[in-house]
Coordinates of C-alpha atoms in Angstrom, one line a residue:
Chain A
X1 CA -6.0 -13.4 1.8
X2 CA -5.2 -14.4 -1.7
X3 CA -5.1 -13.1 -4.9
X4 CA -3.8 -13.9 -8.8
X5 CA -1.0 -12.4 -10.0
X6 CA -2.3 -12.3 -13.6
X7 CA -5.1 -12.1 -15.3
X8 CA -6.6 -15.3 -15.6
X9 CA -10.3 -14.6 -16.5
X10 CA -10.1 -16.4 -19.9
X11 CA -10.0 -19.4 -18.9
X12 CA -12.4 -19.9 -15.7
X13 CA -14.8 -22.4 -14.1
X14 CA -17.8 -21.7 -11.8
X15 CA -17.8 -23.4 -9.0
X16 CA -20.5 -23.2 -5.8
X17 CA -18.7 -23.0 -2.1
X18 CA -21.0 -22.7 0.6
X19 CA -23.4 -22.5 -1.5
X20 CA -22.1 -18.9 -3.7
X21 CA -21.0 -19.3 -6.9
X22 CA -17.7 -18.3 -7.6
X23 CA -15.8 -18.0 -10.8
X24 CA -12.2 -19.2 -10.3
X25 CA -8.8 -20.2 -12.8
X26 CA -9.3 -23.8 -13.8
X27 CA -6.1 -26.0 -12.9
X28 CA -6.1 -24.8 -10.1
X29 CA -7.0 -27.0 -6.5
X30 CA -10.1 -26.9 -4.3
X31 CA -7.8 -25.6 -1.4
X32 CA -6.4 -22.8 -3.9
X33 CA -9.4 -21.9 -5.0
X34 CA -10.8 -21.7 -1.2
X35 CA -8.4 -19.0 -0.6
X36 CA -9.3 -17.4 -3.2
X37 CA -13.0 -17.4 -2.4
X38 CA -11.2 -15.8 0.9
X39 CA -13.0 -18.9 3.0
X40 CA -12.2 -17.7 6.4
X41 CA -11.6 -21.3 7.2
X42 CA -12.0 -24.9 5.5
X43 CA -13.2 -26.8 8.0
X44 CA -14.0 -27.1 11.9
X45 CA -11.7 -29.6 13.8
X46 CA -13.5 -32.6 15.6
X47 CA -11.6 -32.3 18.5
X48 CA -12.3 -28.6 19.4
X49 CA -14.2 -27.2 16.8
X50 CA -11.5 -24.6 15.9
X51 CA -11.2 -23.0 12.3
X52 CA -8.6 -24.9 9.8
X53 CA -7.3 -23.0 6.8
X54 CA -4.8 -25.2 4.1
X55 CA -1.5 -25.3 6.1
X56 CA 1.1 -27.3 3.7
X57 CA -0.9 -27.5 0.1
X58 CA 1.4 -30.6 -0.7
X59 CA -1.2 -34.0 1.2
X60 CA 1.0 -33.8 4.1
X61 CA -1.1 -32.1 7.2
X62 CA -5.0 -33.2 6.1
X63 CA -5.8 -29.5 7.4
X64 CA -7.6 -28.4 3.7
X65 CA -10.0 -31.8 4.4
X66 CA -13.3 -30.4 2.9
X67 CA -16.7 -31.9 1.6
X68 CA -16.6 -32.0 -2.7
X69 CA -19.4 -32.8 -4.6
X70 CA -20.9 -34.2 -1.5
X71 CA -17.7 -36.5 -0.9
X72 CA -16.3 -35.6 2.9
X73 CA -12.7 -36.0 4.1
X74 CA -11.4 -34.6 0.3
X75 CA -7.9 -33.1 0.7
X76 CA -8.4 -29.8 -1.0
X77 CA -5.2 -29.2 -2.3
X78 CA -4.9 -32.5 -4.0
X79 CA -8.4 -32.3 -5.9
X80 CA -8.5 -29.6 -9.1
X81 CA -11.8 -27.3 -9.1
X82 CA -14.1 -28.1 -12.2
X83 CA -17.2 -26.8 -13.8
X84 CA -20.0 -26.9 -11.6
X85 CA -18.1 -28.4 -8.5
X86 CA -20.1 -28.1 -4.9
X87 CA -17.3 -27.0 -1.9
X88 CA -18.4 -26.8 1.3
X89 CA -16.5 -26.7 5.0
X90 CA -15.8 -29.8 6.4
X91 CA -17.5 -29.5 10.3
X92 CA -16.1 -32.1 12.8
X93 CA -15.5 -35.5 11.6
X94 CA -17.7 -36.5 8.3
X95 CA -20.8 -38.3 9.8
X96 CA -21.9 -41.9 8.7
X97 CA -24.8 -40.7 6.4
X98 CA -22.1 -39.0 4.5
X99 CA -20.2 -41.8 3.7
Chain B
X1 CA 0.6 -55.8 -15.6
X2 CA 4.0 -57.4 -15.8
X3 CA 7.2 -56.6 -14.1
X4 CA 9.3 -54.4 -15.4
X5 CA 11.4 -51.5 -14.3
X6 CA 9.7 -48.3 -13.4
X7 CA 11.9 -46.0 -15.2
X8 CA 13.3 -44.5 -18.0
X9 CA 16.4 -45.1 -20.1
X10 CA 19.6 -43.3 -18.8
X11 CA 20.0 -40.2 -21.0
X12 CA 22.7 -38.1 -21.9
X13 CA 24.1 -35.7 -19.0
X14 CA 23.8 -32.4 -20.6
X15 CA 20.7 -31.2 -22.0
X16 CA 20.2 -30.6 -25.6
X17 CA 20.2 -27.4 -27.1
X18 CA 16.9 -27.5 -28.3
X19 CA 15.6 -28.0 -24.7
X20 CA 17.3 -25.0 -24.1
X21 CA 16.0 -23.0 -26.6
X22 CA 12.4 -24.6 -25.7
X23 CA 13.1 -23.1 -22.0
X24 CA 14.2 -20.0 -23.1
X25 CA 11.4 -19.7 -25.1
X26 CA 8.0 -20.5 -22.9
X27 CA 10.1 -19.0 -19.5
X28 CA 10.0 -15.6 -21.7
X29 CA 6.4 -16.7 -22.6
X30 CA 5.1 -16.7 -19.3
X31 CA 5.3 -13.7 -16.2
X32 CA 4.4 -16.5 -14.2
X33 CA 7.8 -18.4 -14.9
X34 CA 9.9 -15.4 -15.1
X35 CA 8.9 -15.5 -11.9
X36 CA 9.8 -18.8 -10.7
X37 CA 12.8 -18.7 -13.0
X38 CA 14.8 -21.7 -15.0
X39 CA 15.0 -23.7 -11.9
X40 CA 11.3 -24.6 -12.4
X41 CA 11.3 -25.2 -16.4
X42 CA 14.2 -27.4 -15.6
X43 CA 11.7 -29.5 -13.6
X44 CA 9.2 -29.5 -16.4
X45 CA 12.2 -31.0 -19.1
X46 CA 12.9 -34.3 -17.2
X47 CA 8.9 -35.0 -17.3
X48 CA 9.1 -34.8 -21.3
X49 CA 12.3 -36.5 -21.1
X50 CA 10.9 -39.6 -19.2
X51 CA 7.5 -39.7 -21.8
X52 CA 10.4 -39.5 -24.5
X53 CA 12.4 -42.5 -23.1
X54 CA 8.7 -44.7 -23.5
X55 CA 7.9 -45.0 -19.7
X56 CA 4.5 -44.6 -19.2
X57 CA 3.7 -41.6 -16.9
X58 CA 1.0 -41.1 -14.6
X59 CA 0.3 -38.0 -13.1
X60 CA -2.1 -37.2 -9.9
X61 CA -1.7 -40.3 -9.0
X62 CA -1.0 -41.6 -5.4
X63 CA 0.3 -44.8 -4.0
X64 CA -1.6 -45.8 -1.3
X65 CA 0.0 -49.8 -0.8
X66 CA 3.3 -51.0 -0.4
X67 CA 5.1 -53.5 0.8
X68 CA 8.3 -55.2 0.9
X69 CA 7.6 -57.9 -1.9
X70 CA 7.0 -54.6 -4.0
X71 CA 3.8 -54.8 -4.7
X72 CA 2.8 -51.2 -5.1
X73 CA -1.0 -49.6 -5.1
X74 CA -1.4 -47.3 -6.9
X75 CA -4.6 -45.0 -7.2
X76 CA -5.6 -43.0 -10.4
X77 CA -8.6 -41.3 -10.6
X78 CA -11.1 -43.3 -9.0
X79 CA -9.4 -46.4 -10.5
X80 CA -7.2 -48.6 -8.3
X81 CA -4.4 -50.9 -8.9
X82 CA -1.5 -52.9 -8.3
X83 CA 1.6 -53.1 -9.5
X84 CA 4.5 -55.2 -8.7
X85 CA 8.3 -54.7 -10.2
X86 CA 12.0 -56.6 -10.2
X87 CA 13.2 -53.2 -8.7
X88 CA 11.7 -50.4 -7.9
X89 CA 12.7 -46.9 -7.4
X90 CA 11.7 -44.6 -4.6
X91 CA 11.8 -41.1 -5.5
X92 CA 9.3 -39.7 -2.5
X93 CA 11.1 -36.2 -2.4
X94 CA 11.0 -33.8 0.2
X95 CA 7.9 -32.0 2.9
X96 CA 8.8 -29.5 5.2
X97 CA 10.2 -30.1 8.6
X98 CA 7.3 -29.1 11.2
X99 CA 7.7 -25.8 12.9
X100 CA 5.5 -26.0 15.5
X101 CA 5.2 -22.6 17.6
X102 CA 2.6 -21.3 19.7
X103 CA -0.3 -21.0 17.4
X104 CA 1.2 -22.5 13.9
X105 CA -2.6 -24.3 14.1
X106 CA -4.1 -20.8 13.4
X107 CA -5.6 -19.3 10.0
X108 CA -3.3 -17.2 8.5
X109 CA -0.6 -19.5 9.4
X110 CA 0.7 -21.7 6.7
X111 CA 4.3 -23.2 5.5
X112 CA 6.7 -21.6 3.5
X113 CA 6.0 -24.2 0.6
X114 CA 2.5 -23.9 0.6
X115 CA 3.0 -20.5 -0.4
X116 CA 5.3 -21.7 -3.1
X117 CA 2.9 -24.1 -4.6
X118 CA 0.3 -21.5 -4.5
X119 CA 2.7 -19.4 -6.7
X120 CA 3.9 -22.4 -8.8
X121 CA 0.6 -24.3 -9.2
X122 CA -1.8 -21.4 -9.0
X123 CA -0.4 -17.9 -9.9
X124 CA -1.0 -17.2 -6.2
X125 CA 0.1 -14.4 -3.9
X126 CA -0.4 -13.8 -0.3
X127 CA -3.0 -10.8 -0.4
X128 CA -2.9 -8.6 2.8
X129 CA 0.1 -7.8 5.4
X130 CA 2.8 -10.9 5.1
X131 CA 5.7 -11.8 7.4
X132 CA 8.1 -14.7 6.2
X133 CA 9.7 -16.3 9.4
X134 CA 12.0 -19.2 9.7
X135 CA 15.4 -20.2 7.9
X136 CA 16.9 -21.8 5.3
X137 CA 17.0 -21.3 1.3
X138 CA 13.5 -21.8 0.6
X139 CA 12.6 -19.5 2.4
X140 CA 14.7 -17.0 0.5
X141 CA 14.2 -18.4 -2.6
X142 CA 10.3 -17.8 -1.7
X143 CA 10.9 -13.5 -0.7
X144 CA 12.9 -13.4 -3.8
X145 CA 10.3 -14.8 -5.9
X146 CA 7.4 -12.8 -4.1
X147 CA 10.0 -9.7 -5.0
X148 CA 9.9 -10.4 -8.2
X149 CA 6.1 -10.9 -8.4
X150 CA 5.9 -7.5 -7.1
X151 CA 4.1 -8.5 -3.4
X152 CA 5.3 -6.6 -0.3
X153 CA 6.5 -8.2 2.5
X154 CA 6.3 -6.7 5.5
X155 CA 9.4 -8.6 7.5
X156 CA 11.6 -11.5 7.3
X157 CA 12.0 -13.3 10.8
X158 CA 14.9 -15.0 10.5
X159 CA 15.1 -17.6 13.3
X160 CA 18.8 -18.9 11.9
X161 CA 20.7 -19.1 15.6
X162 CA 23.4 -16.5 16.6
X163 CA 27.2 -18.1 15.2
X164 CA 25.6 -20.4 12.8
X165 CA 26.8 -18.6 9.9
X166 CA 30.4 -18.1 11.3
X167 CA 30.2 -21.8 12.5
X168 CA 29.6 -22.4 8.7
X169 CA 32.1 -20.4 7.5
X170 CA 35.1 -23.2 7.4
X171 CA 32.9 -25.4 5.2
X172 CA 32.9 -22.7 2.4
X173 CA 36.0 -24.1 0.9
X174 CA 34.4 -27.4 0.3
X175 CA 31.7 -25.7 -1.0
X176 CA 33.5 -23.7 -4.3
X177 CA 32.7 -26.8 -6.8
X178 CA 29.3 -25.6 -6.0
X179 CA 29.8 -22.2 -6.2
X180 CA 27.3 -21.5 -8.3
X181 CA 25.0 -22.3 -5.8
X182 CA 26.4 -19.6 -3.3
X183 CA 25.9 -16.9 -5.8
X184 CA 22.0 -18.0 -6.3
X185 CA 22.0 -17.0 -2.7
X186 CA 23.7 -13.8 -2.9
X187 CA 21.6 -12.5 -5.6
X188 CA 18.8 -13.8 -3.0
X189 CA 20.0 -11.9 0.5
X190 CA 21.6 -8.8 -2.3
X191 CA 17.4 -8.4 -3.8
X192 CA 16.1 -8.7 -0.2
X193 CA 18.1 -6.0 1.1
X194 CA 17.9 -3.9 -1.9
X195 CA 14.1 -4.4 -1.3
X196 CA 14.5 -2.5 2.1
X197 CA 12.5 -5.6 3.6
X198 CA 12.8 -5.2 7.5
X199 CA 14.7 -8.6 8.2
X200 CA 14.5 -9.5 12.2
X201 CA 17.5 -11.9 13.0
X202 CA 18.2 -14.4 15.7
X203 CA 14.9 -14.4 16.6
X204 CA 13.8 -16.6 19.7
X205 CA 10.0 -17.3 21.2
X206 CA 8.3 -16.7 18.0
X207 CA 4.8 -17.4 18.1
X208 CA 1.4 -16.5 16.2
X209 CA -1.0 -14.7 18.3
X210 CA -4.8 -14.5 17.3
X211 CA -8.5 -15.6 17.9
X212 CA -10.3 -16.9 15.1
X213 CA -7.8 -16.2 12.7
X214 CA -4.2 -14.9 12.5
X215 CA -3.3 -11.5 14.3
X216 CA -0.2 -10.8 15.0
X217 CA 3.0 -12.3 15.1
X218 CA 5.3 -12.0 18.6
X219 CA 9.0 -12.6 18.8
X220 CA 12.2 -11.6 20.6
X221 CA 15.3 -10.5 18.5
X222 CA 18.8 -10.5 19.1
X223 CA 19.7 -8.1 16.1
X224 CA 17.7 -5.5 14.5
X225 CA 19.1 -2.1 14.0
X226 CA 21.4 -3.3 16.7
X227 CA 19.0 -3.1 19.4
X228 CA 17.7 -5.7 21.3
X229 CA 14.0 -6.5 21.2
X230 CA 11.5 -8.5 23.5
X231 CA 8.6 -9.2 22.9
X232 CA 7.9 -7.0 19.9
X233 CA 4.6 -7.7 17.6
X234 CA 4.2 -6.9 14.1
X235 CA 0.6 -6.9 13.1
X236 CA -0.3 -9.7 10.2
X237 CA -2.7 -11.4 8.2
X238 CA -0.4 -14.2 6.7
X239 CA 2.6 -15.7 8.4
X240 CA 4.4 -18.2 6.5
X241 CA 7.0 -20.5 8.5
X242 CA 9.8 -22.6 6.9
X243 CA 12.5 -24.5 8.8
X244 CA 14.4 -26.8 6.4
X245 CA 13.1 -29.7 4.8
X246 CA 13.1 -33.7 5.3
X247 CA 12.6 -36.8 3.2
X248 CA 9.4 -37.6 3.6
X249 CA 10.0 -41.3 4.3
X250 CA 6.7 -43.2 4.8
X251 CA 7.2 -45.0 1.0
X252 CA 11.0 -46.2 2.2
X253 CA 9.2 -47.2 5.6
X254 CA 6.0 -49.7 4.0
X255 CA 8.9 -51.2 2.1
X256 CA 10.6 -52.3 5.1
X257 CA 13.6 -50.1 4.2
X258 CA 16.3 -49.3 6.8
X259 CA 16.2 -45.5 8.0
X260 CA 19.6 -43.5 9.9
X261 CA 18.8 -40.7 12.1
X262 CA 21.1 -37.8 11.0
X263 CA 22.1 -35.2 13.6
X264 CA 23.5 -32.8 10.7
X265 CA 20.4 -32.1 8.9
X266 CA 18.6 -33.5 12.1
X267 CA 16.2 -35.9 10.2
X268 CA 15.7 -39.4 9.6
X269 CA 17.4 -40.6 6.2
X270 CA 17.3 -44.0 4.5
X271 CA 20.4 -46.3 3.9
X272 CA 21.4 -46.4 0.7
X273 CA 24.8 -47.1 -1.7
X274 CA 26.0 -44.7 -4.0
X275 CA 23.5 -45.8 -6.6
X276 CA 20.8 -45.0 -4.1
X277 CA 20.4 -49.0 -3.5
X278 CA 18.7 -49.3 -0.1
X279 CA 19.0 -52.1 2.5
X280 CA 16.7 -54.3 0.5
X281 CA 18.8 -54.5 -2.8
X282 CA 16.1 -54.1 -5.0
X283 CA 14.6 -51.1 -3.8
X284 CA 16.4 -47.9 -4.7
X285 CA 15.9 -44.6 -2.7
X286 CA 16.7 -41.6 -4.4
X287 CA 16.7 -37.9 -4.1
X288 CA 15.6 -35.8 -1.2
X289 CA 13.0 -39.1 -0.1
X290 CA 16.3 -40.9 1.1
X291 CA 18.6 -37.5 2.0
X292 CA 18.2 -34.0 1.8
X293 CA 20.5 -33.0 -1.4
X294 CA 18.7 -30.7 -3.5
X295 CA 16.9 -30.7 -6.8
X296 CA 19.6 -31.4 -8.9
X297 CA 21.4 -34.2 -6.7
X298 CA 18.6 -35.7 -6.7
X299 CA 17.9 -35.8 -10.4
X300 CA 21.0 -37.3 -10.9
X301 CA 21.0 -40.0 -8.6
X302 CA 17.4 -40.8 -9.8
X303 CA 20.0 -41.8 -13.0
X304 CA 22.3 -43.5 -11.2
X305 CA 19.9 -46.0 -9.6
X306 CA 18.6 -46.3 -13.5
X307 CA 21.7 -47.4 -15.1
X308 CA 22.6 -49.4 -11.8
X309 CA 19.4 -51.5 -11.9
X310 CA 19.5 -51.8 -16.1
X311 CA 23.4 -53.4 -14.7
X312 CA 21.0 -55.8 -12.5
X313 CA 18.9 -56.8 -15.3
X314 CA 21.5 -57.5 -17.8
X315 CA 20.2 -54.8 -20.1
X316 CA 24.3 -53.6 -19.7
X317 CA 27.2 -55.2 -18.8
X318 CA 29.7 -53.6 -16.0
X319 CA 31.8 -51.5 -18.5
X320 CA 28.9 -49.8 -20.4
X321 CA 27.7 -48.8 -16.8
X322 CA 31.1 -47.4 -15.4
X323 CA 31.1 -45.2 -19.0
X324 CA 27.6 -44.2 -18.5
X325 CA 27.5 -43.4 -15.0
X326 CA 30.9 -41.6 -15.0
X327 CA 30.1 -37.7 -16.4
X328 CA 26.9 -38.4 -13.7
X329 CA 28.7 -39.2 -10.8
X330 CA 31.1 -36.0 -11.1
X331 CA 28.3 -33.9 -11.7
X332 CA 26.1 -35.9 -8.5
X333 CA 29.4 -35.2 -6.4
X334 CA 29.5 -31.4 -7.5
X335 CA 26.2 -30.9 -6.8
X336 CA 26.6 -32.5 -2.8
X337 CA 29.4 -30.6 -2.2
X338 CA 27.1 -27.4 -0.8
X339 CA 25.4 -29.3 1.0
X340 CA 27.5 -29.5 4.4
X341 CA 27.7 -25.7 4.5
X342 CA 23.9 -25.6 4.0
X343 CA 23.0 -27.6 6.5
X344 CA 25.9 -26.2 8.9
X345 CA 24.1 -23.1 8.6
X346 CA 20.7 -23.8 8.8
X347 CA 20.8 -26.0 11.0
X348 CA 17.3 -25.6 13.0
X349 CA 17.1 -24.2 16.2
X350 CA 16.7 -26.3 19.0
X351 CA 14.1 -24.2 20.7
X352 CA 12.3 -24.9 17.4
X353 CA 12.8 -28.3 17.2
X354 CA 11.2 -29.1 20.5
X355 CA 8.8 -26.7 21.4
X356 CA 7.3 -25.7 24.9
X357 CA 5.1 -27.8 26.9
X358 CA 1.5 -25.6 25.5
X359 CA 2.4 -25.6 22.0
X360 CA 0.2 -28.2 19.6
X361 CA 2.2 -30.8 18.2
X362 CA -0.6 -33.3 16.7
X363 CA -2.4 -30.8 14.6
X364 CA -5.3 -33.7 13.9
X365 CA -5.6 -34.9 17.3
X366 CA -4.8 -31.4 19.1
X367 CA -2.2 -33.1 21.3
X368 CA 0.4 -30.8 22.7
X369 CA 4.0 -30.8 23.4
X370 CA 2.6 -31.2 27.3
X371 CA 0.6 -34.3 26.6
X372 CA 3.4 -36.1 25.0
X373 CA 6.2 -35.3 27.8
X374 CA 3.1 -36.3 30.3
X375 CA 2.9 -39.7 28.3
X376 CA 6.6 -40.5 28.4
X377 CA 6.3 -39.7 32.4
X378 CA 3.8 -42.5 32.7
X379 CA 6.6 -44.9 31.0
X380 CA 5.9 -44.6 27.2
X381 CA 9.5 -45.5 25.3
X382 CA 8.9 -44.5 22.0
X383 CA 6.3 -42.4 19.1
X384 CA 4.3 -45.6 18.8
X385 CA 3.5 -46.1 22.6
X386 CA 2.8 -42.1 23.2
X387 CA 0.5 -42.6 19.8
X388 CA -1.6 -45.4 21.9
X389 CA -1.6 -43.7 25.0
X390 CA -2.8 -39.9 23.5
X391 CA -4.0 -40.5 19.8
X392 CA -1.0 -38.4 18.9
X393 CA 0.0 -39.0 15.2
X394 CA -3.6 -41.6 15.0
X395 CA -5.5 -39.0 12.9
X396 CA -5.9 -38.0 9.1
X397 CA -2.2 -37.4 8.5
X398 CA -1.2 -40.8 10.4
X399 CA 1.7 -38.6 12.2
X400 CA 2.9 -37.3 8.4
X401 CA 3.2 -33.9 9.9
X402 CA 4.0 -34.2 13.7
X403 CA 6.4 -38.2 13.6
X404 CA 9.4 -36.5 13.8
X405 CA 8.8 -34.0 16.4
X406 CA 7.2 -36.7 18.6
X407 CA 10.2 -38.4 18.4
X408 CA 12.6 -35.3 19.2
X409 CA 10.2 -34.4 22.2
X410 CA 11.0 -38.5 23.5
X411 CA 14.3 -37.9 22.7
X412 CA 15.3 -35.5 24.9
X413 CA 13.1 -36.1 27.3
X414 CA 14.7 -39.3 27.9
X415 CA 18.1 -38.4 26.6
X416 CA 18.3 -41.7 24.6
X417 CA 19.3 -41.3 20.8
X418 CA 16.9 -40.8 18.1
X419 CA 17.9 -44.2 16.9
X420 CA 16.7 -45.9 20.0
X421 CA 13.9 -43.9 20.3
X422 CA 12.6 -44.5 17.2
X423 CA 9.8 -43.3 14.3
X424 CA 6.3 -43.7 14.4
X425 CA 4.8 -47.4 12.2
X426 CA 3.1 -46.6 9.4
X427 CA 0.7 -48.7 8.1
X428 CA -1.5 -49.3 5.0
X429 CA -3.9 -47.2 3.7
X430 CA -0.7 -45.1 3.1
X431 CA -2.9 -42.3 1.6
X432 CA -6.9 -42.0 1.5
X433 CA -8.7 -44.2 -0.2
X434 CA -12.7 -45.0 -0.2
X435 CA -13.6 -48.9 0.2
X436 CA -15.4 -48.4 -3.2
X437 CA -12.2 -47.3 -5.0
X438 CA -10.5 -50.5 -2.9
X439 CA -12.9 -52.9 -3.7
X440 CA -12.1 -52.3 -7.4
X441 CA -8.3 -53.3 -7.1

């Protein structure tokens, strides 16, 4: 759904959502990079279950809220991607063994 | 750590030349700001400037406490702490002004300034089939430059009312000291058209259609080719909506600051002076976090409320301020005088303002436009009564996203002024924070 508009494969991390390794730009955010994985959707609402993709990128609208390194509720957009990072969709609200 | 003013030293008006040859030099450096163009390096110079002044800058930080003894949480990192300050400046800036339509919740669907982040922050570009709908310069700004990035857009949907322009026309005049702002956005609507983007105007019932994921967008226009069009659907895969802009105002609010409804550019604003002093006098407001005025405007008055509160601490005397602040004020004044034929013309749309009765307002809590008109039925006055009674604006975003359309919905419902009606409280946490982080304050 998203691409780069340069090259930017000299200066990359890897970083593992659901579980694939991807190799992304560093300085770039977790909800960034999510599109750029071409995530389909970031995480499944509580109160219906329905697919969330990032909808303002600035902390406003808590729509990118994903699980990072094993941390739930993350805003996406306001976290950068680093080496090694684990990204995974947020399902429903984060459950208490989570926290 | 001790009290002290939170910014820099008031600096001379004009830039130097060597910042000038420094953003010359690294905007031709980089495709990426070619793109974005000077506007953006100019953004970049007032950060140095501030390091250069010796305030200490943090960056990625976010201020989760505040209160009207201005005592200020701040967290960095995974570090908390507090700070407290003889005066403080605001300077909160601007989020978009919801735009909720029928299906705004879906993938695919995302504001006009997320894209723009993705393209500042990231080197980003919609991938795919891309309408821009909405009105207003960002959104403009934005299909000028994805033009210049070389992405295709399929359509512009521009939801700008029938007469608004000619409405705008008499407040032109007033808007020549600025004229260099009314060419930006010629050179805008000239490269759109040159571009042979289909633009759709006056559009009405605009709404995002899909399952799982965006599909097409549906709209009625008043104007395309001249003929009239109802319910035509272009096929999509990213939609990107933009109405206008708003102070975001929850800092002003924990501060116990006084806020103004403003039926021009139909958003709440905070009460300030001319030096951007709010109702608590040592508590300035600047920039688009207290009124919608632009970059620039807002750079300026972030001075202003410098040299006024230096004035306040003795650091100068009443003269040295009047010669200080003098070349800034002319320039502050310049720089607002576009901004009442802006927001003449894009004014938002009613019918966009206040959406229909099935259309999601609370994107946390999945409360509709329905619900909340239901709510005021069973007697609710005001945002923080319809919040207790539906969970509307009680979610993640603590009503960051839908408070203002709440209140619009009451509004009218009612027919009481925004004033009375009200915005939604908002209390600490004022961003996330973990109780380990907290603990460590």
């Amino acid at each position: 759904m998203f691409k780069t508009i340069e090259d930017r494969s000299a200066n990359t991390v890897e970083i593992l959502v659901e579980g694939v390794a991807h190799r992304v730009p560093a300085n770039i955010s977790v909800a960034a990079a999510a599109l750029l994985c071409g995530l389909g959707s970031v995480r499944e609402t509580p109160v219906s279950g329905a697919g969330r993709l990032p909808y303002c990128m600035m902390g406003i609208c808590f729509d990118c809220l994903m699980k990072i390194n094993g941390q739930p509720n993350q805003r996406a957009c306001q976290v950068m991607v680093a080496a090694d990072m684990t990204v995974e969709r947020q399902l429903g609200a984060a459950e208490f063994e989570d926290l | 750590m001790s009290a002290r003013v939170l910014l820099a030293w008031p600096l001379p008006v004009k830039p130097l030349a060597s910042e000038f040859a420094w953003a010359c030099w690294i905007t031709r450096r980089h495709r990426q700001l070619q793109i974005l163009g000077k506007d953006f390096v100019k953004g970049r110079l007032l950060i140095e400037r501030f390091k250069q002044a010796g305030g200490s800058y943090f960056s990625e930080a976010s201020v989760w406490f505040l209160d009207e003894k201005r005592r200020v949480g701040v967290l960095i990192g995974d570090k908390s702490y507090f700070v407290s300050a003889d005066k403080l400046v605001l300077a909160t800036g601007a989020q978009e002004r919801p735009m909720p339509i029928p299906g705004w919740e879906l993938p695919g669907v995302m504001a006009a300034g997320a894209g723009q982040i993705l393209l500042k922050s990231a080197g980003m570009v919609p991938d795919g089939r891309l309408l821009l709908a909405g009105s207003g310069p960002l959104i403009l700004l934005l299909a000028y430059q994805y033009l210049q990035a070389g992405v295709k857009i399929d359509a512009l949907i521009d939801t700008t009312p029938q007469g608004a322009m000619s409405r705008s026309f008499g407040k032109l005049f007033g808007a020549l000291p600025a004229a260099d702002y009314l060419f930006k956005g010629l050179k805008m609507m000239l490269a759109i058209r040159r571009a042979g983007i289909p633009v759709y105007h006056h559009v009405e019932g605009l709404s995002a259609v899909g399952g799982e994921k965006l599909e097409t967008v549906r709209f009625d226009s008043g104007k395309a080719g001249f003929k009239k069009l109802t319910n035509y659907e272009l096929p999509a895969d990213t939609l990107l909506l933009h109405q206008g802009v708003i102070p975001n105002i929850r800092l002003p609010l924990a501060a116990g600051c006084d806020i103004d409804w403003d039926a021009g550019q139909e958003n709440w604003t905070v009460k300030t002076d001319e030096w951007g002093r709010s109702s608590d006098a040592d508590i300035y407001v600047v920039g688009d976090g207290s009124r919608i005025s632009g970059a620039e405007a807002s750079a300026l008055q972030g001075r202003l409320a410098g040299m006024h509160s230096a004035l306040q601490l003795g650091k100068i005397n009443n003269a040295e301020l009047e010669d200080l602040s003098r070349p800034v004020l002319k320039s502050y004044k310049r720089h607002l005088s576009i901004r009442p034929f802006l927001d003449s013309c894009y004014k938002p749309s009613p019918r966009y303002l206040v959406p229909d009765d099935a259309t999601l307002v609370c994107r946390c809590e999945e409360i509709t436009a329905g619900e909340i008109r239901q709510a005021v039925r069973l007697g609710c006055t005001g945002p923080n009564q319809v919040k207790s009674f539906t969970r509307c604006g009680m979610g993640p975003c603590q009503g960051g996203q839908c408070g203002s359309t709440v209140s619009l919905i009451i509004s009218e419902q009612l027919g009481k002024p925004m004033d009375e009606v009200g915005c939604l409280r908002v209390r600490p946490p004022l961003s996330p924070i973990t109780l380990g982080q907290l603990s460590e304050a």
